[in-house]
Coordinates of C-alpha atoms in Angstrom, one line a residue:
Chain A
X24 CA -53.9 80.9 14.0
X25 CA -53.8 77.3 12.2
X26 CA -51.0 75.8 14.9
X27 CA -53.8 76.5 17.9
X28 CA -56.3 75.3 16.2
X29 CA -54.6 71.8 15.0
X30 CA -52.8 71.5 18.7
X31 CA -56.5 72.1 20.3
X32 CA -57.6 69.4 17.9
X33 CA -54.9 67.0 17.8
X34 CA -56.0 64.6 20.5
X35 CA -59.7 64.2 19.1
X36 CA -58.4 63.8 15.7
X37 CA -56.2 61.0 17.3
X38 CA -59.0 59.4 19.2
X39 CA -61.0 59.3 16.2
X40 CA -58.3 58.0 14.1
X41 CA -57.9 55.2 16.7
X42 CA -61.8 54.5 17.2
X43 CA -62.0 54.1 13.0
X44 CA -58.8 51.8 12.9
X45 CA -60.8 49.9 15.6
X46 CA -63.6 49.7 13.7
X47 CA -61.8 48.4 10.7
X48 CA -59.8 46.0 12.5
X49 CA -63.6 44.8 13.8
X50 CA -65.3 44.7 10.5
X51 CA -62.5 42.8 9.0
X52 CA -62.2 40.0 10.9
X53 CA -66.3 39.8 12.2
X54 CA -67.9 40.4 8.3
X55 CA -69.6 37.2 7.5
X56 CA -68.4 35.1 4.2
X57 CA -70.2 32.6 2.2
X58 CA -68.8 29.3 3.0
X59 CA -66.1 28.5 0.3
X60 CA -66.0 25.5 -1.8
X61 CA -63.5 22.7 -0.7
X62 CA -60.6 24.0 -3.8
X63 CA -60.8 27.3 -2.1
X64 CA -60.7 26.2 1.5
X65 CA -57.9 24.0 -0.2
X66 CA -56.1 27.0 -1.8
X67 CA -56.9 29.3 1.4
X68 CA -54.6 27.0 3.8
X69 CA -52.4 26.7 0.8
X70 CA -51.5 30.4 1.4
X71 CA -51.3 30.4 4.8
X72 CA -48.4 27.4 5.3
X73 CA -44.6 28.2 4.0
X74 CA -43.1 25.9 1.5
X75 CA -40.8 24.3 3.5
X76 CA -38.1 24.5 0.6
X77 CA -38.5 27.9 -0.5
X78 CA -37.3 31.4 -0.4
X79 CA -40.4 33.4 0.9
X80 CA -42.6 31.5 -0.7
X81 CA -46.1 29.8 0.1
X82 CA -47.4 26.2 -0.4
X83 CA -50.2 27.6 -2.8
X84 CA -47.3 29.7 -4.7
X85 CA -44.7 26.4 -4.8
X86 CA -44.1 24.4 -7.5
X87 CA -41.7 22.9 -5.6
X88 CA -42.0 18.8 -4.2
X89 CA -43.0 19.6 -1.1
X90 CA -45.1 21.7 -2.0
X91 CA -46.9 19.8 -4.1
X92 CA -46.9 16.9 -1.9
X93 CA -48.5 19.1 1.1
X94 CA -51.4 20.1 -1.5
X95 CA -52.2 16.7 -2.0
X96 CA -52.2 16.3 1.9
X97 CA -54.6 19.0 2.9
X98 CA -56.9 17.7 0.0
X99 CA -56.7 14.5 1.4
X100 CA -57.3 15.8 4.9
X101 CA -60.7 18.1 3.6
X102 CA -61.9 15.0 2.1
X103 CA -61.6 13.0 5.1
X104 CA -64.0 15.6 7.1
X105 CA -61.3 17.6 8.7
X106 CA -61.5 21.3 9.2
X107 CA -59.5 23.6 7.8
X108 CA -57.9 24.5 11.7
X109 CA -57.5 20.5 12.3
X110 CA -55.3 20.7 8.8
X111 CA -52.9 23.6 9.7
X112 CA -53.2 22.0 13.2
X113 CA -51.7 18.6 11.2
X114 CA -48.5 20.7 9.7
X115 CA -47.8 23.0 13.0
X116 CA -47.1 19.7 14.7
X117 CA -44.8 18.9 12.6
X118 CA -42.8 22.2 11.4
X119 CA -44.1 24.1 14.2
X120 CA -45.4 27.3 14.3
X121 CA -42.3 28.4 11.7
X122 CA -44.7 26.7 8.6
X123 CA -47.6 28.8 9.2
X124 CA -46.7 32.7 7.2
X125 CA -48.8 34.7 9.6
X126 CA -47.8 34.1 13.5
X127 CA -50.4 32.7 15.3
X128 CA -48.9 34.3 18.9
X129 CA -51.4 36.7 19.8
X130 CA -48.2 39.1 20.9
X131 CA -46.9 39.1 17.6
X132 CA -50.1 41.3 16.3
X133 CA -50.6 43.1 20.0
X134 CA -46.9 44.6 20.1
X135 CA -46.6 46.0 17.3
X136 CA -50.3 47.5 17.9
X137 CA -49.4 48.0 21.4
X138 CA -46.3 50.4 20.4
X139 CA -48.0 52.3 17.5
X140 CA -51.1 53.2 19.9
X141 CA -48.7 53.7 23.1
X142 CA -47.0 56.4 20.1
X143 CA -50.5 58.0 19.2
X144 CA -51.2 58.2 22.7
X145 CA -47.6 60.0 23.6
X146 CA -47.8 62.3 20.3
X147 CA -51.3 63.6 21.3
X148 CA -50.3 64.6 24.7
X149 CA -47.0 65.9 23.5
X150 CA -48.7 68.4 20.6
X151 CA -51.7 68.7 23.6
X152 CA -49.2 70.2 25.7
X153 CA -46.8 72.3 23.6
X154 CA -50.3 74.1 22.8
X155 CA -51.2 74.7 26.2
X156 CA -50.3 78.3 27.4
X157 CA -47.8 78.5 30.2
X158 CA -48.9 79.2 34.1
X159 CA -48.0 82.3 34.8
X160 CA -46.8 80.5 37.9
X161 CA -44.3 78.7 36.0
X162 CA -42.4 82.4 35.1
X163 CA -39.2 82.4 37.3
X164 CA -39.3 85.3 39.5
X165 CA -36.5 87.6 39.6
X166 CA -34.7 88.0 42.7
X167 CA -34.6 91.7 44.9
X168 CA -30.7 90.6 44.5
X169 CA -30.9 90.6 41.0
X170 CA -33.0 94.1 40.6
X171 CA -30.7 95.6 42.8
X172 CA -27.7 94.6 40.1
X173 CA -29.7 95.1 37.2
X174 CA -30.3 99.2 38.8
X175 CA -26.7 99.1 39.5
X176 CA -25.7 98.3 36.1
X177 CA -28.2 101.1 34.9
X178 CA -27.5 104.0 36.7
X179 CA -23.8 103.0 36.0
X180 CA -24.8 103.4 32.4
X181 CA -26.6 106.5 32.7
X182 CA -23.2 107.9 34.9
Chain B
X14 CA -38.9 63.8 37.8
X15 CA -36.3 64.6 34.8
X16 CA -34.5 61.8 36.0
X17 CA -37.4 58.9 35.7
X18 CA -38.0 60.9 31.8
X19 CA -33.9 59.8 31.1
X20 CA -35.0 56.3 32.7
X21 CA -37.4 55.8 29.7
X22 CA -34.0 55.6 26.9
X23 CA -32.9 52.4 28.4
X24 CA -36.6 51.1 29.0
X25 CA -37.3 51.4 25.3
X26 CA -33.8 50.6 24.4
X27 CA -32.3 47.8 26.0
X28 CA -35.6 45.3 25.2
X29 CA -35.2 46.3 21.3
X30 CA -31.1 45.6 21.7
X31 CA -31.7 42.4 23.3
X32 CA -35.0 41.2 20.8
X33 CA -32.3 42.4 17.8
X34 CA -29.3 40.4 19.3
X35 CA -31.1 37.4 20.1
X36 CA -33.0 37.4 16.4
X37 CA -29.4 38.2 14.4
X38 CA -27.7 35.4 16.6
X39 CA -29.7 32.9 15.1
X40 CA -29.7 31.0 11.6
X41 CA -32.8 32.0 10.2
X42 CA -32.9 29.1 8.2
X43 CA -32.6 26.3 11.2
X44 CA -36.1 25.9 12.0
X45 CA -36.6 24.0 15.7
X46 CA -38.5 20.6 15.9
X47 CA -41.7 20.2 16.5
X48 CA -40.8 16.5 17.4
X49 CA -38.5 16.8 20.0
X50 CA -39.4 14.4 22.9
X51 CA -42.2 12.7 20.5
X52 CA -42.6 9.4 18.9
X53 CA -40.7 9.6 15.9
X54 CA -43.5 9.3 12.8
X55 CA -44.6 5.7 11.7
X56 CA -43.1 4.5 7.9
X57 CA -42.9 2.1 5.9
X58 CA -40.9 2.8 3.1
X59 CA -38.8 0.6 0.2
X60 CA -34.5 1.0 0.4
X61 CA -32.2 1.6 -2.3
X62 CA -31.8 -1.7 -2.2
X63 CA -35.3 -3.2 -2.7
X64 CA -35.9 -4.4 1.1
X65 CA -39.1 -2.3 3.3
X66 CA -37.8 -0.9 6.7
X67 CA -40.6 0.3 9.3
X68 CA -40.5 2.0 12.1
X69 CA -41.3 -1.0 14.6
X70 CA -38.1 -2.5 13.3
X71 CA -36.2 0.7 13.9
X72 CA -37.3 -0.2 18.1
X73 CA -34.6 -1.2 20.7
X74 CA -31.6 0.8 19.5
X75 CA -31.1 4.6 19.0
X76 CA -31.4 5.6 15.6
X77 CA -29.7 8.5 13.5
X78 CA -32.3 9.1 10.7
X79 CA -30.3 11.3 8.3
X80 CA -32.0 13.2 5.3
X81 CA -29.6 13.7 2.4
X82 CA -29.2 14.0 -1.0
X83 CA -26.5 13.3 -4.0
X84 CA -27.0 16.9 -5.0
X85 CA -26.3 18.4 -1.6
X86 CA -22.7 19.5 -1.4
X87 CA -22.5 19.1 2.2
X88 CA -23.8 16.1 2.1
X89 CA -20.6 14.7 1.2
X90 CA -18.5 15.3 4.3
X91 CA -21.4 14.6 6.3
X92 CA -21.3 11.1 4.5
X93 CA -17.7 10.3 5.8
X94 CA -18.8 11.5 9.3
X95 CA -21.4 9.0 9.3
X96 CA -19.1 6.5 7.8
X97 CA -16.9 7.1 10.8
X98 CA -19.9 6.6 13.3
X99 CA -21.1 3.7 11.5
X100 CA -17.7 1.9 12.1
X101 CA -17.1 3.1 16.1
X102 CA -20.8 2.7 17.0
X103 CA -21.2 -1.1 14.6
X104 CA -24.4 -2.6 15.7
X105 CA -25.3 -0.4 18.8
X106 CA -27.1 2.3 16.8
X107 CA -28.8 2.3 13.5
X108 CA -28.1 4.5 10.8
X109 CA -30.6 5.6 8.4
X110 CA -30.5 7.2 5.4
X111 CA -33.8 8.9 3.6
X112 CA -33.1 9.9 0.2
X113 CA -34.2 14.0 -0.6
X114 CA -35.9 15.0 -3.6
X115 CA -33.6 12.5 -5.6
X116 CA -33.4 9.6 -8.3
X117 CA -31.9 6.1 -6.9
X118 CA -29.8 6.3 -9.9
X119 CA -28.1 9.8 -8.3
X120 CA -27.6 8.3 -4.8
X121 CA -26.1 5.4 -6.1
X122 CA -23.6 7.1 -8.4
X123 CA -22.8 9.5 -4.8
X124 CA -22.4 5.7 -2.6
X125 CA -20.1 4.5 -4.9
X126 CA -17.8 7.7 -5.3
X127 CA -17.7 8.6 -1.4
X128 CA -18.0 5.0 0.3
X129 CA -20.8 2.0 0.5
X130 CA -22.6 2.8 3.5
X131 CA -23.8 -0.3 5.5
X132 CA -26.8 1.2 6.4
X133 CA -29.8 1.1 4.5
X134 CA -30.9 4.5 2.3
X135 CA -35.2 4.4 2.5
X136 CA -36.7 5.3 -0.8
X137 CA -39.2 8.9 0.1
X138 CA -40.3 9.2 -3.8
X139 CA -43.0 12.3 -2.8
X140 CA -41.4 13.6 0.3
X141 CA -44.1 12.3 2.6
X142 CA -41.6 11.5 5.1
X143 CA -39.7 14.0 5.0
X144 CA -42.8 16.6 5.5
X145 CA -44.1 14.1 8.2
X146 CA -40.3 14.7 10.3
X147 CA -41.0 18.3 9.4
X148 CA -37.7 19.2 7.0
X149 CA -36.9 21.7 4.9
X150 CA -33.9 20.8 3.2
X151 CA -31.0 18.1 3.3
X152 CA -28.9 17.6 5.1
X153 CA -31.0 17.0 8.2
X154 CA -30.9 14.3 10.6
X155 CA -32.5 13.2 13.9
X156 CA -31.9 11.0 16.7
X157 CA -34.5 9.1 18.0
X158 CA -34.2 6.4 21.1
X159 CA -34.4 3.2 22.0
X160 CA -38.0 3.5 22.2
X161 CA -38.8 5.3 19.4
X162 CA -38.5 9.0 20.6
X163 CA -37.2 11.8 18.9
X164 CA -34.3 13.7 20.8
X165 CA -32.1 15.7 18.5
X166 CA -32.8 17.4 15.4
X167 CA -29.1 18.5 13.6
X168 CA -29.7 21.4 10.9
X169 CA -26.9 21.2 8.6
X170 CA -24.8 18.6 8.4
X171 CA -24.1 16.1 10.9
X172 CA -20.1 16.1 11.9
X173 CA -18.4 13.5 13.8
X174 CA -18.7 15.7 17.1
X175 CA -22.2 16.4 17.0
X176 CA -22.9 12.5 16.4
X177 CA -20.7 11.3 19.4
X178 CA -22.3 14.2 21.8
X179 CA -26.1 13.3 20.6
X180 CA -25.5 9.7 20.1
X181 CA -23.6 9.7 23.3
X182 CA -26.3 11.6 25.1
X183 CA -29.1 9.2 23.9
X184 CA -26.8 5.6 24.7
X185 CA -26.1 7.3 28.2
X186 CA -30.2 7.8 28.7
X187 CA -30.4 4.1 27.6
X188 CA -27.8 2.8 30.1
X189 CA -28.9 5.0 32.9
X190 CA -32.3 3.6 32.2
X191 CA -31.5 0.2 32.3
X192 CA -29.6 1.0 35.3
X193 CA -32.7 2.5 37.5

């Protein structure tokens, strides 16, 4: 009674699930912040760049030389005027895209998204299915050949 | 219909073969520069020796600018590859060391075991340079033109084949050039 129920349920529940992650997703990156101080903004790229001479580590977390030294370059560059963009900006031209810790390729957040919705989408339709009663169309019709054998076989049983 | 559902396997499974391939083929550690084909950064910075090198000097001949340390084990056999280039190539191409995350006193000591270089070794006391060429650990090196572009980063240490293909590669360019 419970299996019908969840398989005649499954793809709302999924379409909700997805809508709230949505959501989430939405209120995450669009909730306003109060405008940090210049330390924080400081600390903020910090945590965003790799230490170039590290295992897995970032600027903010070094106590490495570089690290240091790239510290004193973004507080140099916030005291100069330049944005916090304009300072990651500074490092990705020279490292590359391999010194910032979160990609900044739109693909590399969509795929992964991309797969785990194509998934919800395929599991939905799969349980949506398997719940589905079968067309009585679908039955395979028996032959005349094969009642004709399957009487034979009886009255040779009955003989 | 049951056929096109078997099709989906090697959809789904050939991309993720390839992507896993092509990511375990790779050092993770070599990181690619963002400098290829652009002007190599401007210095100025003191050598071992006392004198100031810039990079308007470095002009008119291909450079190897070679990032390196005394406590870098491969380091050393990279130092008697460049040794070797410094002696076939002589005044055609500049050699250039930039001294890692290390004390004079320590490169010194590492000069004078493994071979005087004749090239200068530039002083980089808080790494500025090296952040501004975008390393992450010695050995690296770069070769940069005649006019002051960058055109190979080496990862690793520099051998004598890798110098005579890049250096080669960049002294061809130059006499092509001149050529046009």
């Amino acid at each position: 009674m419970a299996e019908p129920m969840l398989r005649r349920f499954a793809f709302p529940i999924a379409l909700g699930a997805l809508l709230a992650l949505g959501g989430l997703v939405a209120v995450i990156l669009l909730r306003p912040g109060a405008a940090p101080s210049q330390a924080e903004l400081a600390h903020q790229i910090a945590a965003d760049l790799r230490c170039p001479d590290c295992q897995g580590l970032s600027v903010a977390d070094s106590s490495s030389a570089s690290a240091t030294e790239i510290r004193r370059q973004i507080d140099a560059q916030l005291s100069a005027g330049r944005s916090a963009d304009q300072v990651k900006q500074s490092f990705v031209d020279r490292y590359g895209e391999w010194i910032l810790l979160s990609p900044a390729a739109p693909i590399a957040w969509l795929l992964p998204v991309g797969v785990l919705l194509a998934a919800i989408v395929m599991l939905a339709l799969w349980i949506g299915r398997a719940g589905r009663p079968e067309r009585p169309g679908a039955v395979p019709a028996v032959s005349e050949m094969d009642r004709a054998r399957a009487r034979e076989e009886a009255e040779a049983l009955d003989a | 219909m049951r056929a096109l559902r078997w099709l989906l396997v090697p959809i789904v499974v050939v991309p993720v073969v390839l992507l896993l391939l092509h990511g375990f083929s790779r050092d993770p550690a070599a990181i690619p520069s963002a400098l290829i084909g652009k002007p190599m950064p401007s210095f100025s910075l003191v050598t071992l020796d006392g004198r100031t090198v810039s990079t308007a000097e470095l002009r008119g001949k291909p450079v190897v600018l070679n990032f390196w340390a005394s406590w870098c084990p491969s380091c050393v056999d990279e130092h008697a590859a460049l040794l070797d280039a410094s002696q076939r190539y002589g005044t055609s191409v500049q050699i250039v060391g930039v001294l890692y995350q290390d004390t004079p006193d320590g490169a010194r000591t590492f000069e004078a075991r493994y071979g005087e270089p004749r090239w200068p070794t530039l002083l980089d006391p808080n790494g500025s340079l090296a952040i501004d060429f975008g390393v992450s650990g010695p050995p690296e090196s770069y070769v940069i033109d005649a006019n002051g572009i960058v055109r190979y980063k080496q990862f690793g240490p520099l051998t004598q084949q890798v110098i005579a293909d890049q250096v080669g590669r960049v002294l061809s360019a130059a006499t092509a050039g001149r050529g046009d």
